Each structure stands twice: as C-alpha cells, then as structure tokens.
PDB file of C-alpha atoms in Angstrom:
ATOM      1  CA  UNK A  27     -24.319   7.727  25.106  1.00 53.00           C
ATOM      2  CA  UNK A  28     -21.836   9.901  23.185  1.00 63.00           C
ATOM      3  CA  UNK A  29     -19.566  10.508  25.824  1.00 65.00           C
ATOM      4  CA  UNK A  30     -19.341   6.758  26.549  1.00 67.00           C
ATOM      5  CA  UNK A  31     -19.168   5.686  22.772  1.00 67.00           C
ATOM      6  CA  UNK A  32     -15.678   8.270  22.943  1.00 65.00           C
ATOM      7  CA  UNK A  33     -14.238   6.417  25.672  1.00 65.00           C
ATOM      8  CA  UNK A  34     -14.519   3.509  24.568  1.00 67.00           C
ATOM      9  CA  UNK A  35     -13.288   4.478  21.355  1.00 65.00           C
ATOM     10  CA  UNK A  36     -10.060   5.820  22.837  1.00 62.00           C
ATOM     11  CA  UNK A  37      -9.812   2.867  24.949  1.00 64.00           C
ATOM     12  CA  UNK A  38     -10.480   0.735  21.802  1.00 70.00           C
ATOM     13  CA  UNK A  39      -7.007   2.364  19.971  1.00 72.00           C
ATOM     14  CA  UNK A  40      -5.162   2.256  23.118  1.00 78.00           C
ATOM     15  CA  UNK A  41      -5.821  -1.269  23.035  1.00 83.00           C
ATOM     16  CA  UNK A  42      -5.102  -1.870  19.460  1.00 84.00           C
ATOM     17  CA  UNK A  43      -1.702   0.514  20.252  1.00 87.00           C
ATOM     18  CA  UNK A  44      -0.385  -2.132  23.047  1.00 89.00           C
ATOM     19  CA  UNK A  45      -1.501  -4.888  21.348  1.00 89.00           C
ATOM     20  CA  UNK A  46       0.909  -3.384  18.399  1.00 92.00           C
ATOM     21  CA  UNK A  47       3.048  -2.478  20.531  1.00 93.00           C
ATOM     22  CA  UNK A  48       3.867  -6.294  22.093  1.00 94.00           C
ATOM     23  CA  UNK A  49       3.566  -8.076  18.456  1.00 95.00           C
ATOM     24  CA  UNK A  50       6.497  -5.651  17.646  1.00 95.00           C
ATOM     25  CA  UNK A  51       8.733  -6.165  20.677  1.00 96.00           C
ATOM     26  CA  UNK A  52       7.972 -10.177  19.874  1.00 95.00           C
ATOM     27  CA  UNK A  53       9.840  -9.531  16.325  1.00 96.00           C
ATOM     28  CA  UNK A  54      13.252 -11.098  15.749  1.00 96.00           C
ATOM     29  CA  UNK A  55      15.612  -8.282  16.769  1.00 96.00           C
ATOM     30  CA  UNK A  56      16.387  -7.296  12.742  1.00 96.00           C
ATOM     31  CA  UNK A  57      12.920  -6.794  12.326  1.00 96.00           C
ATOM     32  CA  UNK A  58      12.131  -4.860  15.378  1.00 96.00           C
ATOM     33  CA  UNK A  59      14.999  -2.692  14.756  1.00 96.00           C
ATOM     34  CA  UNK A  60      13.015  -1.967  11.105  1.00 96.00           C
ATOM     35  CA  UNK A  61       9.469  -1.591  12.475  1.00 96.00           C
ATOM     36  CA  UNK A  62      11.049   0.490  15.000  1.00 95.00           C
ATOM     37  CA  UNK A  63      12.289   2.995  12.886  1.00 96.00           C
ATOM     38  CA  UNK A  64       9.145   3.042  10.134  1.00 94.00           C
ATOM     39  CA  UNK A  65       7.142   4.119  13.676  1.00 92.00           C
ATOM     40  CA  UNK A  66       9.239   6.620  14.426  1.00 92.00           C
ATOM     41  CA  UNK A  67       8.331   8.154  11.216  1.00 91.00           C
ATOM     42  CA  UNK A  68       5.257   7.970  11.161  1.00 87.00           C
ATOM     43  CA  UNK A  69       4.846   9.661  14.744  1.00 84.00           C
ATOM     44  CA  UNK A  70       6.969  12.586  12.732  1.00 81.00           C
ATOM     45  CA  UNK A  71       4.266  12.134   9.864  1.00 72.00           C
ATOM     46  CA  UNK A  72       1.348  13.019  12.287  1.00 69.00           C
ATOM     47  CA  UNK A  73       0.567   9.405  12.718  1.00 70.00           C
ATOM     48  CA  UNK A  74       1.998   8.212  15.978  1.00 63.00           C
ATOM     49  CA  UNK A  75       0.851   6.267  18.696  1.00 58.00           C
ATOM     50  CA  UNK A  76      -3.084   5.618  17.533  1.00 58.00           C
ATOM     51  CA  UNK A  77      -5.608   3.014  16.386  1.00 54.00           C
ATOM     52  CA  UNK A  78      -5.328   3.335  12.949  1.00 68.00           C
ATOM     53  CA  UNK A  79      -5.010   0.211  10.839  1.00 82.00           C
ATOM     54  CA  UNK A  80      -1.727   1.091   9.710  1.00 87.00           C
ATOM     55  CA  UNK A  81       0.103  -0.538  12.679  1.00 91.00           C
ATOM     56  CA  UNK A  82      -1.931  -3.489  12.648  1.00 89.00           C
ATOM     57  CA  UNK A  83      -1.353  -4.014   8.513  1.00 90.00           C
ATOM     58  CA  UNK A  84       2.973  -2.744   9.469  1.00 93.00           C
ATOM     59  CA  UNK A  85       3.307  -5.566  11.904  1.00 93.00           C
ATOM     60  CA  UNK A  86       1.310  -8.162   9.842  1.00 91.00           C
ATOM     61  CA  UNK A  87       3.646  -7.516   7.011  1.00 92.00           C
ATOM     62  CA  UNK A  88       6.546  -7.854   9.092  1.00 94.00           C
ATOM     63  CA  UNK A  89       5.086 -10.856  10.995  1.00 93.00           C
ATOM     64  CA  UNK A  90       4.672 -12.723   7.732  1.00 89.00           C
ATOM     65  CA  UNK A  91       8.162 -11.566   6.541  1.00 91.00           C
ATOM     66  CA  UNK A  92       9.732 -13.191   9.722  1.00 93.00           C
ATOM     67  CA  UNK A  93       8.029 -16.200   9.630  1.00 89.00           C
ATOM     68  CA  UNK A  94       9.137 -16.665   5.675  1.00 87.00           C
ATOM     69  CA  UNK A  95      12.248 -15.090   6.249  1.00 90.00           C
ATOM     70  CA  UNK A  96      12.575 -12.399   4.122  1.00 90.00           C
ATOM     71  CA  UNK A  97      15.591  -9.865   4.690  1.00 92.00           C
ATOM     72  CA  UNK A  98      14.610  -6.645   5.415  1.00 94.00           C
ATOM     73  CA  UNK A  99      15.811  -5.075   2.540  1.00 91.00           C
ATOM     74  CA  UNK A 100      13.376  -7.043   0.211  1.00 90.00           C
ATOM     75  CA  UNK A 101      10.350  -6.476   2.551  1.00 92.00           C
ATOM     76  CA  UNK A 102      11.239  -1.992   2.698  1.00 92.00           C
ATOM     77  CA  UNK A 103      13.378  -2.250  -0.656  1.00 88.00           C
ATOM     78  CA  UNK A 104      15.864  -0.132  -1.904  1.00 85.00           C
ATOM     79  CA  UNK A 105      14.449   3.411  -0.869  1.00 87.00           C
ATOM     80  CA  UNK A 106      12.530   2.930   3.301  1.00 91.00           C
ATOM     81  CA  UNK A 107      10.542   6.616   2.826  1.00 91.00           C
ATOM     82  CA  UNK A 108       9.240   5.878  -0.208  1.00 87.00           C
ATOM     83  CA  UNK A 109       7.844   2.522   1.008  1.00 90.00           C
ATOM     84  CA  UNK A 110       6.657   4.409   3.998  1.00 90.00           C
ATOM     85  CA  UNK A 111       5.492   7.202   2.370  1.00 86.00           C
ATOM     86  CA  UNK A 112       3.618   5.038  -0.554  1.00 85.00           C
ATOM     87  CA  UNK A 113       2.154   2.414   2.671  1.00 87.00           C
ATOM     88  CA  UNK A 114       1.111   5.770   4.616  1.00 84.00           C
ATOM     89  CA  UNK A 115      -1.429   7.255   1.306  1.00 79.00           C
ATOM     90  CA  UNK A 116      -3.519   4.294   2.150  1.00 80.00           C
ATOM     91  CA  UNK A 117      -4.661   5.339   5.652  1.00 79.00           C
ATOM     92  CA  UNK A 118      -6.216   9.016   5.238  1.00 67.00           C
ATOM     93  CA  UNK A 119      -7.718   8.357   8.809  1.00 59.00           C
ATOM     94  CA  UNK A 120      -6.610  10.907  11.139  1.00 54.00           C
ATOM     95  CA  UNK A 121      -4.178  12.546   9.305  1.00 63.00           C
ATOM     96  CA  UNK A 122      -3.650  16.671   9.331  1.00 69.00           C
ATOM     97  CA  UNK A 123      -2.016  16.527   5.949  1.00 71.00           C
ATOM     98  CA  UNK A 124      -5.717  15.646   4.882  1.00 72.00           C
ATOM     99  CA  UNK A 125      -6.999  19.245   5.692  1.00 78.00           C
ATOM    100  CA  UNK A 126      -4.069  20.877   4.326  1.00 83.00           C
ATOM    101  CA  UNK A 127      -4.807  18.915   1.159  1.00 83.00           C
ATOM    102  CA  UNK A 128      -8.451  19.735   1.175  1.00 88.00           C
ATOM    103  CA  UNK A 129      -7.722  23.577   1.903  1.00 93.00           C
ATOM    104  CA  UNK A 130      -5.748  23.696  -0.453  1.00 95.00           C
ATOM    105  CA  UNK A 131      -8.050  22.007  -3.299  1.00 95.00           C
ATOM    106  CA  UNK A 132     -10.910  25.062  -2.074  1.00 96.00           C
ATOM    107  CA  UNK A 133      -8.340  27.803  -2.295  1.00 96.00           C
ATOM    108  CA  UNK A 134      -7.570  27.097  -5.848  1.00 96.00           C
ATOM    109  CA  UNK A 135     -11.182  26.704  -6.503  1.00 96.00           C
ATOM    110  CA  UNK A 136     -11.718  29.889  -4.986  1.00 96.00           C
ATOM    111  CA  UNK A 137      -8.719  31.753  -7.178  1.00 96.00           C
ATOM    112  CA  UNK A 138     -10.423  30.244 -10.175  1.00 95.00           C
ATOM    113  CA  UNK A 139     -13.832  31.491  -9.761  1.00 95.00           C
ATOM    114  CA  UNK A 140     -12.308  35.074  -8.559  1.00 94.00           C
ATOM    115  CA  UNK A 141     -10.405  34.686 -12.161  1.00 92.00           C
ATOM    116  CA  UNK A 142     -13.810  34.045 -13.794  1.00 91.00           C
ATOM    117  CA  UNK A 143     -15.266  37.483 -12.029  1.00 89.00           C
ATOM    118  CA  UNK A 144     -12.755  39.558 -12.849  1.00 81.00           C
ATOM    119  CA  UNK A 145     -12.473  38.771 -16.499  1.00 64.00           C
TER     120      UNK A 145
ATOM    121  CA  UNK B  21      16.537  -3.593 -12.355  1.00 68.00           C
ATOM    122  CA  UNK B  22      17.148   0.070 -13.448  1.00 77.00           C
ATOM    123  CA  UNK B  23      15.755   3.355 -12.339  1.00 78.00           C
ATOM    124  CA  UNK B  24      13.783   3.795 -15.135  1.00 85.00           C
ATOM    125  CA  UNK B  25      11.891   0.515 -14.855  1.00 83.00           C
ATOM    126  CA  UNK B  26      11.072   1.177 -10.972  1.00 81.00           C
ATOM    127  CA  UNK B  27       9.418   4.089 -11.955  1.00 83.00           C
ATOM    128  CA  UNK B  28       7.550   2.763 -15.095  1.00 86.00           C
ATOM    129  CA  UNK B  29       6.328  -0.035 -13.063  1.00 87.00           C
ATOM    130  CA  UNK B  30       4.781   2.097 -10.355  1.00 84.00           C
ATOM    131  CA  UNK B  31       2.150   3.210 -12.594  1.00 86.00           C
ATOM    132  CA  UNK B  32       1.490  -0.623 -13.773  1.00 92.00           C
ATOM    133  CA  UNK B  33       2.095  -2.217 -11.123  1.00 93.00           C
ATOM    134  CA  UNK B  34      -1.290  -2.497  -9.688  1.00 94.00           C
ATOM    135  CA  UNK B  35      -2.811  -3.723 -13.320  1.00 96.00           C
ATOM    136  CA  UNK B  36      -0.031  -6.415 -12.960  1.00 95.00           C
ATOM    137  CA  UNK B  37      -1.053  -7.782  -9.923  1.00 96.00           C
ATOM    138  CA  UNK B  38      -4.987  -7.398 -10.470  1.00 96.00           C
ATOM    139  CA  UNK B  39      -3.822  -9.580 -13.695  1.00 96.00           C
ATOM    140  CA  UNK B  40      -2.053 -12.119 -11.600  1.00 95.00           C
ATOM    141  CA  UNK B  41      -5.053 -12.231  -9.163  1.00 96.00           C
ATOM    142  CA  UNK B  42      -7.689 -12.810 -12.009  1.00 95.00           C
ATOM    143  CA  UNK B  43      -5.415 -16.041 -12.916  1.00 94.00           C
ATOM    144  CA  UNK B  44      -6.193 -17.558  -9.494  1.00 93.00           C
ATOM    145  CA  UNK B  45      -6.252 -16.098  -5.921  1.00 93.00           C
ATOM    146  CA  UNK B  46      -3.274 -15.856  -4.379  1.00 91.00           C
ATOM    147  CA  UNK B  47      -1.498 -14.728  -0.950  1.00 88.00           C
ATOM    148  CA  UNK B  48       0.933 -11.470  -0.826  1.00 84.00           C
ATOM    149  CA  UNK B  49       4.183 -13.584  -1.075  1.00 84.00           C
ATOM    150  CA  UNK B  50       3.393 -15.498  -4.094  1.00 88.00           C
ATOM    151  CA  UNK B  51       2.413 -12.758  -6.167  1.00 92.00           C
ATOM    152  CA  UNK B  52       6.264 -11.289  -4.876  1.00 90.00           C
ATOM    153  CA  UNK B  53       7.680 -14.801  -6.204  1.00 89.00           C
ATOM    154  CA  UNK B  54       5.660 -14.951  -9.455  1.00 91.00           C
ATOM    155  CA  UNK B  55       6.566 -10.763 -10.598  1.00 91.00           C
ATOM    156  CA  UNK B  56      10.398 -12.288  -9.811  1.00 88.00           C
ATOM    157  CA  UNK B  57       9.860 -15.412 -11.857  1.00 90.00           C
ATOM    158  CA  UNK B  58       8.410 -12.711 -14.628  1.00 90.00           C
ATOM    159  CA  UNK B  59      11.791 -11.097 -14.403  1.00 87.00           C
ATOM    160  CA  UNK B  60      11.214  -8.200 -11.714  1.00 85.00           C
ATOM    161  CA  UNK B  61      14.080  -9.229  -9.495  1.00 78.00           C
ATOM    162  CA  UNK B  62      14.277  -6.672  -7.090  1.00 76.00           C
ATOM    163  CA  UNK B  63      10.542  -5.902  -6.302  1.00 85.00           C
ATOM    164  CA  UNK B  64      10.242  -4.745  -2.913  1.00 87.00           C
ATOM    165  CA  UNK B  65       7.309  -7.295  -0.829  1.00 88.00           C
ATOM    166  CA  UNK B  66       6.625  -4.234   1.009  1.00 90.00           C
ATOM    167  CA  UNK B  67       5.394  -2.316  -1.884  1.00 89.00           C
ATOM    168  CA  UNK B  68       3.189  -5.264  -3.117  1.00 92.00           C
ATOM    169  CA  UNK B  69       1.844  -5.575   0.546  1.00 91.00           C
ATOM    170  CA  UNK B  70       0.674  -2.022   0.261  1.00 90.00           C
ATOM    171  CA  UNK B  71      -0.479  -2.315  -3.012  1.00 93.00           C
ATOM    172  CA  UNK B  72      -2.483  -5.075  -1.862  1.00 93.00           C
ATOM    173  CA  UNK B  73      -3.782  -2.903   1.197  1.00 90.00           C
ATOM    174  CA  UNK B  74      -4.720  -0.535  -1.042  1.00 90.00           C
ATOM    175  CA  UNK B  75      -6.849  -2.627  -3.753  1.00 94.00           C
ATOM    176  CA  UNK B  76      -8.315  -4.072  -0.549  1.00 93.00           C
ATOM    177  CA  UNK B  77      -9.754  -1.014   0.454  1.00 88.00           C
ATOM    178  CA  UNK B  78     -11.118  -0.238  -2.884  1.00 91.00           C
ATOM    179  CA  UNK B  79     -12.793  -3.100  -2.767  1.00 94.00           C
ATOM    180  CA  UNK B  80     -11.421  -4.433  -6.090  1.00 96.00           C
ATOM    181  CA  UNK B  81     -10.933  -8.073  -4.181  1.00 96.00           C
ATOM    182  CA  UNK B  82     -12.165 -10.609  -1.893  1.00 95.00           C
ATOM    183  CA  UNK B  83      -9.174 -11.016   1.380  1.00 93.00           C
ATOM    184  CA  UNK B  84      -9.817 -14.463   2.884  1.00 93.00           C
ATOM    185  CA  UNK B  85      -7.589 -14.965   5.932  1.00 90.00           C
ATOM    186  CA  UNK B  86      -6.505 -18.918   5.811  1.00 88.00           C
ATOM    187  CA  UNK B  87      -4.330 -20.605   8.650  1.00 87.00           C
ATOM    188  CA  UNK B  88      -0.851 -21.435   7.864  1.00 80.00           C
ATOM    189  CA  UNK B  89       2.074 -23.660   9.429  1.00 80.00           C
ATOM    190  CA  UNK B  90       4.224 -20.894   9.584  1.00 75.00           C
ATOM    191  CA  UNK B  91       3.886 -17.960  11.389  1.00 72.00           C
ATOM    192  CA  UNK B  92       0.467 -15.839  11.572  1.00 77.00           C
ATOM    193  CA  UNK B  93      -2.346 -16.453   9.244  1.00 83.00           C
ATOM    194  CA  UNK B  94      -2.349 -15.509   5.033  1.00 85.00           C
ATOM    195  CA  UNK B  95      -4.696 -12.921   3.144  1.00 89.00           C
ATOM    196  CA  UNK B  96      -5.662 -14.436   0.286  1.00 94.00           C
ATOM    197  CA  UNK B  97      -6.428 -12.292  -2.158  1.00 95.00           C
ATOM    198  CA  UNK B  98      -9.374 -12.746  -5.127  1.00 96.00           C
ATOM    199  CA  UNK B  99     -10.547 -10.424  -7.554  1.00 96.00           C
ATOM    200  CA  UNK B 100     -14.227  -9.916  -7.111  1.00 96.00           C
ATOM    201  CA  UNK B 101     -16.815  -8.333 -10.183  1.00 96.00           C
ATOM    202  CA  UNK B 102     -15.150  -4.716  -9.368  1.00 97.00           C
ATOM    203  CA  UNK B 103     -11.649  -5.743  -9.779  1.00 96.00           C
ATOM    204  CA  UNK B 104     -12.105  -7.436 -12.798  1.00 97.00           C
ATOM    205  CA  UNK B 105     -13.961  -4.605 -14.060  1.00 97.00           C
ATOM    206  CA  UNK B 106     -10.908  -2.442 -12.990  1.00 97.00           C
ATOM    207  CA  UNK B 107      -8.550  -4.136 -14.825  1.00 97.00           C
ATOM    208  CA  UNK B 108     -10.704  -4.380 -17.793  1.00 97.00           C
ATOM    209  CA  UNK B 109     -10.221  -0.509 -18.053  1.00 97.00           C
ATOM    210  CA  UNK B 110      -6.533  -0.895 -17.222  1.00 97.00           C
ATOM    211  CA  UNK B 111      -5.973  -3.214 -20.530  1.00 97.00           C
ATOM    212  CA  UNK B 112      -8.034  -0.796 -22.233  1.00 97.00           C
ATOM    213  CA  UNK B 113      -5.564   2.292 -21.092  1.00 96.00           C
ATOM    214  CA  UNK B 114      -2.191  -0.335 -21.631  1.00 96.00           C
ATOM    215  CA  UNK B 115      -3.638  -0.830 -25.149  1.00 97.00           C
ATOM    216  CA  UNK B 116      -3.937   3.093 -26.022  1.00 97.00           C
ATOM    217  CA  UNK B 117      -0.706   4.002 -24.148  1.00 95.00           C
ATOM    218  CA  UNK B 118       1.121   0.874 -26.065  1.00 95.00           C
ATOM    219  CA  UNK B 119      -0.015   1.783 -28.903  1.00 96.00           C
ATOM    220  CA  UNK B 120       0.796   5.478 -29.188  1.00 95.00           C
ATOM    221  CA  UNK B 121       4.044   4.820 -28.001  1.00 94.00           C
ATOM    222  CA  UNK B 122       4.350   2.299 -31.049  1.00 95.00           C
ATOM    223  CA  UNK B 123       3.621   5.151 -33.348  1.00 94.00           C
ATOM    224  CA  UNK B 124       6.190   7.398 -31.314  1.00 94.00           C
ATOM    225  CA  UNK B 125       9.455   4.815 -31.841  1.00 93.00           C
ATOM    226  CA  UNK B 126       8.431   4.118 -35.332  1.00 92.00           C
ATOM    227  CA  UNK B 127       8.521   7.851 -35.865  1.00 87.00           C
ATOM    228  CA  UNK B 128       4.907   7.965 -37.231  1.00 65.00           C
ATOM    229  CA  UNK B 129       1.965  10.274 -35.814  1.00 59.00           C
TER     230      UNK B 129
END
C-alpha cells in the first residue's frame, strides 16, 4: 500500500515533468530560449527536474504570454533572478533551503534560551 | 519608472492588486494593463503572475479557469471573504504608514 502509493507518486511527477517538458519545447523559439534558462536555475536552486507546481504555473505563464504576445522582457522584467527568485518563495515543496531555514530559526531559539540561563 | 518606486511597490503591490480584484474579477493580463493605465509602465507580468500564484495559495481568492480564443485557458481571479478581509487590514496599515509619513515631510512628530 505504501510502497505502491510511492511509485505512483514518482511516476505521477515524472509525468507532470514530460508533460512540462513538451509544452516547453512547443514554445515559440524566444520563449523557449527564456523558459529554458529560468529551468536551468532552478535545477541550480535545488528544484530541478520534479513534480512540483512550479513548472506547470512557469509554462502557463509563458503559454499565455505567447499566445498574447508579450516580449519577454515584460513577462521576466528588468532583473530575470529576482523574478525567479520572488516566483520560486511560492513553492516551499521540496526544497533543502527549507531545512536550512528551519535549522536555523531553532538554533537562534536555542542561543536565546542559553542567553536566558546564563544571565 | 525609477528604482525607488520598484522597490516601494513591492511591499504594496499585493494590496494593489487585491484592490483591483475587489472592483471586479479579473484575469492576470488585465490587472498588468490596468496597473499600466494607473501609470506603472514598466511592471513586469511575471511578477503579477506570481503574485497572483501566491494570493492563490493563501487562499485570499477564488481562480476560475474560463476558455479563451487565444491560446490556453485564463485564471480568473476573485477575491473571496478572506481576501477582502486581507485587504481590509492592508488599508488599515496604508492609512497608519501614510499618515506617519505625513507627519515626517511636514516636519511634525
């Protein structure tokens, strides 16, 4: 039951990762050359190659900017990481910066209440 | 538009749209269009499209996805009884921080 819930969870995000993965080669070549280089990022950022929404909501966006035609540099505007970087906060899913945030929150805690001791 | 404004929108930015949305709902591109009507020329649809991702997930609106002629479907966004509780607590903080920094330019305390 849980082993077969897993696999078809994995097969679930590989399947959402194709399905990305052949909406973004169907972009107009501008475009592809964009989402292209926001997913290389985001495999640097610790986000690469799963089922999270983000690629679903990335190629949406870009989708919709095609089909109205808006230039790439109005969709990422003037400054690409810190539209990536701004888009990325919304997808905490799977993410090792998450521990390293939360480890860091308890360590301070933890230096606080040793503060409170010694005084 | 300057520096400066980019980053003083950031923090409003998200009252402004929840404001736009409690007008009537609307889909990501026209909220893009109506902040440039408003006079924010060079606001990124990108960073409204993640705003909206993000309210979305709060659960401040309602995303209906409706058909369109063009290209694939469009979100439309409404605000629901959360949102519009949100941005009642945004005017409330806009009111404070306008007011304060009143008081600040006309040298006062």
């Amino acid at each position: 039951m849980f082993i077969s819930k897993f696999i078809a969870k994995v097969i679930g995000e590989k399947g959402q990762w194709r399905q990305y993965k052949a909406r973004a080669q169907q972009l107009p070549p501008s475009y592809r050359t964009a989402i292209q280089a926001l997913e290389r990022y985001l495999m640097y950022f610790g986000m690469g190659g799963d089922g999270t929404a983000i690629y679903a909501d990335l190629v949406d966006l870009f989708e919709q900017s095609a089909a109205n035609r808006t230039p790439i540099r109005q969709i990422v505007g003037e400054d690409p990481v810190e539209f990536i970087e701004t888009f990325v906060r919304n997808y905490p899913k799977g993410q090792w910066i998450i521990r390293e945030r939360e480890r860091l929150t308890h360590a301070l805690a933890r230096a606080e209440a040793e503060e409170a001791k010694g005084s | 538009m300057s520096k400066q404004m980019t980053e003083m929108l950031k923090g409003t930015l998200e009252g402004i749209v929840l404001a736009i949305l409690s007008v009537q709902p609307e889909y990501g591109y026209e909220i893009t269009a109506r902040l440039r009507e408003m006079g924010f020329s060079d606001i990124a649809e990108g960073t409204i499209y993640a705003l909206l991702v993000r309210i979305e997930q709060r659960g401040l609106v309602v995303v209906e996805k409706v058909p369109s002629e063009k290209g694939p479907p469009r979100k439309v966004y409404s605000l629901n009884d959360q949102g519009q509780a949100y941005l009642e607590e945004f005017w409330q903080t806009w009111r404070f921080l306008n007011e304060r920094l009143d008081q600040l330019q006309k040298g006062g305390r």
